[in-house]
Tab-separated table of C-alpha atoms in Angstrom:
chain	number	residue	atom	x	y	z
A	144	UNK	CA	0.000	0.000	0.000
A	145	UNK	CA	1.202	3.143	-0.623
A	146	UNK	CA	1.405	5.469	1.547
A	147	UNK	CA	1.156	9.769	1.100
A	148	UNK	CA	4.993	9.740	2.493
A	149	UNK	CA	6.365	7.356	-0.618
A	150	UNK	CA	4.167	9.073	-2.968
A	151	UNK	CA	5.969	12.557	-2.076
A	152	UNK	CA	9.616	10.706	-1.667
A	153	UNK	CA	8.651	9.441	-5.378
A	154	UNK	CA	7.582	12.962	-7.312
A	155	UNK	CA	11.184	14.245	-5.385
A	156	UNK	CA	13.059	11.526	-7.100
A	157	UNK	CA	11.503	12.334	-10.116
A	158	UNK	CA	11.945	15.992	-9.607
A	159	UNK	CA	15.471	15.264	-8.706
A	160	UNK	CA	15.982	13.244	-12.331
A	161	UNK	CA	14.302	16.124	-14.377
A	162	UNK	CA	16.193	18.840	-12.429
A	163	UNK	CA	19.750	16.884	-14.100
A	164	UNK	CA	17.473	16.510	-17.555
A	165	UNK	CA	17.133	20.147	-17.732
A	166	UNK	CA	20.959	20.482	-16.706
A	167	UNK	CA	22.330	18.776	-19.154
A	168	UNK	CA	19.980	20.789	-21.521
A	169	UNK	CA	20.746	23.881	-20.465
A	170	UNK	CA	24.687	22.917	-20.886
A	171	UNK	CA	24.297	21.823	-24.124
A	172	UNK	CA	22.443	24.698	-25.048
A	173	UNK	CA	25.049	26.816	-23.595
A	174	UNK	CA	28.252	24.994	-25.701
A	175	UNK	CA	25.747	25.574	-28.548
A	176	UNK	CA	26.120	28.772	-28.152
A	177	UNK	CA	29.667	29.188	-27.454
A	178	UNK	CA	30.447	27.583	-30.059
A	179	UNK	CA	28.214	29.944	-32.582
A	180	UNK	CA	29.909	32.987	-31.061
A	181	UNK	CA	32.902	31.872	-31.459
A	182	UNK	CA	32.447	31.387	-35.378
A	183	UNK	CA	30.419	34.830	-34.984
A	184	UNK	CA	33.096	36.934	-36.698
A	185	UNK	CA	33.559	34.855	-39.710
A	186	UNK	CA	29.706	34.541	-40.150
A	187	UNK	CA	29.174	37.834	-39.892
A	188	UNK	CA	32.622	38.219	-42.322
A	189	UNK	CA	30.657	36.304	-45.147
A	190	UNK	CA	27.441	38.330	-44.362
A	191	UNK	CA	28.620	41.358	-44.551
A	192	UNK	CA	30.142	40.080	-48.050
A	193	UNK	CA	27.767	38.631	-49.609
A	194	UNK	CA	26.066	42.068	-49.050
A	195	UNK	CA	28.660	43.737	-50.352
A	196	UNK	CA	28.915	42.340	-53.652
A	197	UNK	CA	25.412	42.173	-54.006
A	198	UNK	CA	25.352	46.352	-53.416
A	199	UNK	CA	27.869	46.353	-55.899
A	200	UNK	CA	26.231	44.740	-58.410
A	201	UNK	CA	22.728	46.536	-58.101
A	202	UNK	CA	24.754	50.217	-58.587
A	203	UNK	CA	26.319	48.690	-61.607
A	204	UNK	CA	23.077	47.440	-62.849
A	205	UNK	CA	21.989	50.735	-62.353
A	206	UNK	CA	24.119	52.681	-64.514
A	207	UNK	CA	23.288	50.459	-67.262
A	208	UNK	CA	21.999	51.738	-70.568
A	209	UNK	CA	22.560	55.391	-69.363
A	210	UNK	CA	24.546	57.986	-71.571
A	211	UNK	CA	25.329	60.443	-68.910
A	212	UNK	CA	28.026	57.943	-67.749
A	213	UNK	CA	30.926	60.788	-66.798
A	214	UNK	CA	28.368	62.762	-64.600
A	215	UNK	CA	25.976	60.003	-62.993
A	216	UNK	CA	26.626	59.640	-59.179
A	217	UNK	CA	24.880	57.850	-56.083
A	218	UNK	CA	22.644	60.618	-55.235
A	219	UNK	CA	21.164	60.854	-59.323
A	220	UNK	CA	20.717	56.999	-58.925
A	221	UNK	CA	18.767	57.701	-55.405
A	222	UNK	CA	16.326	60.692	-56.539
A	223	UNK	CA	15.642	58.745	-59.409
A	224	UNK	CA	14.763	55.451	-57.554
A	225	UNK	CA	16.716	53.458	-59.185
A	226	UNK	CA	18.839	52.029	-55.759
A	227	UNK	CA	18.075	50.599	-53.155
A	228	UNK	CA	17.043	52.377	-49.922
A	229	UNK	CA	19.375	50.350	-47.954
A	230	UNK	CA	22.568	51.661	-50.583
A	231	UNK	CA	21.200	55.487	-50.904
A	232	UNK	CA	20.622	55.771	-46.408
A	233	UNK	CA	18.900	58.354	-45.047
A	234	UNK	CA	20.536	60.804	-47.156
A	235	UNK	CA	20.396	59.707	-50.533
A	236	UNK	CA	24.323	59.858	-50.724
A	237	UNK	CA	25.620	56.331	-50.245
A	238	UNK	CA	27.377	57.317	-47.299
A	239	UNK	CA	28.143	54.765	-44.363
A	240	UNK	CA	25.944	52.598	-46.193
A	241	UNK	CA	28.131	49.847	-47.602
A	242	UNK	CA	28.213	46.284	-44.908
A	243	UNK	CA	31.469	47.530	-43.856
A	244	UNK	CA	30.437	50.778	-42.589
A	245	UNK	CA	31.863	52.662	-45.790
A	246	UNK	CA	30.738	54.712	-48.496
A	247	UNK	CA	29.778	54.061	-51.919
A	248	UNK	CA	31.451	56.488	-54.722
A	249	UNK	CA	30.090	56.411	-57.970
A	250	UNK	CA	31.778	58.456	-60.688
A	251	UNK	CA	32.707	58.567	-64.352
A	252	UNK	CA	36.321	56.617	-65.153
A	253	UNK	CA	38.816	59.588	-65.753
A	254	UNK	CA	40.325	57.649	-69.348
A	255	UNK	CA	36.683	56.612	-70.631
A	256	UNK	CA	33.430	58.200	-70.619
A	257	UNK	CA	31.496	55.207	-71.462
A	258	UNK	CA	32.940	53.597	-67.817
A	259	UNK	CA	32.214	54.136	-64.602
A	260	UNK	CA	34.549	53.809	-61.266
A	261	UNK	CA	32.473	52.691	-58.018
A	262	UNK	CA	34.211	53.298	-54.798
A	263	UNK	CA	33.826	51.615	-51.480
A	264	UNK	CA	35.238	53.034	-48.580
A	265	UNK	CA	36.057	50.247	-45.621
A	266	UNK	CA	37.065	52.350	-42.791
A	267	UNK	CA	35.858	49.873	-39.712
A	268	UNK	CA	37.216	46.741	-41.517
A	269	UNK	CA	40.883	47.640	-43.677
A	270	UNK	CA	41.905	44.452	-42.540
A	271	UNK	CA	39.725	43.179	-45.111
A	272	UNK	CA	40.549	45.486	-48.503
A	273	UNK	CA	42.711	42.881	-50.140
A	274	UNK	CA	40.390	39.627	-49.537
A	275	UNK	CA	37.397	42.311	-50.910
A	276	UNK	CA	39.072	43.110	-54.365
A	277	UNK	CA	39.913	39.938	-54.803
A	278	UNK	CA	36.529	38.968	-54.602
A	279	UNK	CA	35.559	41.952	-56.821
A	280	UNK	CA	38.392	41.657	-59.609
A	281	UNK	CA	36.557	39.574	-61.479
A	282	UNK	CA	33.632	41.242	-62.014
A	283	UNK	CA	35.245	44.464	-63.100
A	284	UNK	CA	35.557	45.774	-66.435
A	285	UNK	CA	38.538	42.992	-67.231
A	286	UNK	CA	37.210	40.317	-65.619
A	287	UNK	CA	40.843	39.405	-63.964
A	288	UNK	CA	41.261	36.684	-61.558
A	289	UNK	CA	42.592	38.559	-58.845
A	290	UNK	CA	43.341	42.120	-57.681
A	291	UNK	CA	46.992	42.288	-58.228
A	292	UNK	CA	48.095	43.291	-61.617
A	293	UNK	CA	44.269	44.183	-62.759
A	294	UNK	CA	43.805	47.168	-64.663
A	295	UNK	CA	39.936	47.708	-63.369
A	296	UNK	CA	40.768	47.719	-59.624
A	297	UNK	CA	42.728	49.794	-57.610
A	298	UNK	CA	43.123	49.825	-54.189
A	299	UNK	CA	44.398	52.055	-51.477
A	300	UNK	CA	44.403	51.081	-47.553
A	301	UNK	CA	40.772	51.791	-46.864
A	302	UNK	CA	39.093	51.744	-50.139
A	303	UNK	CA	38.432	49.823	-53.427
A	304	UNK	CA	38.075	51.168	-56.765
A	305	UNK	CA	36.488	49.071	-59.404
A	306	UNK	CA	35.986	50.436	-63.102
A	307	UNK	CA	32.868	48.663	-64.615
């Protein structure tokens, strides 16, 4: 027969079991996330690129099929529409609006008026200008494989200048 006194002692030895369950949940759930923050960094490294050359791309698009080449800049492109809110900021300048905390500079290229030269300033992340035009060099103007030697980008030691 049981009794009310082993029926309590029972539900505490079950509380006692479930109180270690959620323990080792809890732990795991914390390595989880030490583990995530540790690779936080280079996640938000790739995010910040993809981003990047995505923004890229959609100024370039923009330009397209326009004749006013030598004159067209970010803030034309942003009265006009034609960028995205999240390149043209608050301001309609492309200022601190690149992932990297930059700006984006669009101009006409100096030696051809039917090219333009976009500009992104990385002044939080210079570390990363050299991994960034490599990624880029390829879609520039001459399509090189890699920043070094290419004609269509340009660096300096907190900005990238890509002819298109």
């Amino acid at each position: 027969m049981t009794t009310f006194s082993t029926a309590k002692k029972r539900n505490n030895k079950q509380l006692g079991a479930l109180s270690l369950e959620a323990m080792m949940i809890t732990g795991g759930i914390i390595v989880g996330l030490m583990f995530i923050m540790s690779k936080g960094p280079a996640l938000m490294y790739k995010i910040n690129t993809v981003k990047f050359t995505s923004q890229a791309s959609e100024i370039v698009q923009a330009t397209q099929g326009r004749a006013n080449l030598a004159t067209l800049t970010i803030q034309k492109l942003c009265a006009r529409d034609a960028l995205n809110e999240s390149i043209c900021g608050t301001t309609n300048d492309g200022r601190g609006t690149n992932p990297f905390g930059g700006d984006w500079i669009l101009s006409g290229n100096a030696a051809s008026p039917t090219l333009i030269d976009l500009t992104a300033t990385l002044p939080n992340d210079q570390s990363k200008v050299l991994d960034l035009a490599d990624l880029m060099a390829p879609t520039t103007r001459a399509g090189c494989t890699e920043a070094t030697g290419c004609s269509t980008i340009k660096t300096t030691a907190s900005s990238i200048v890509m002819t298109y």
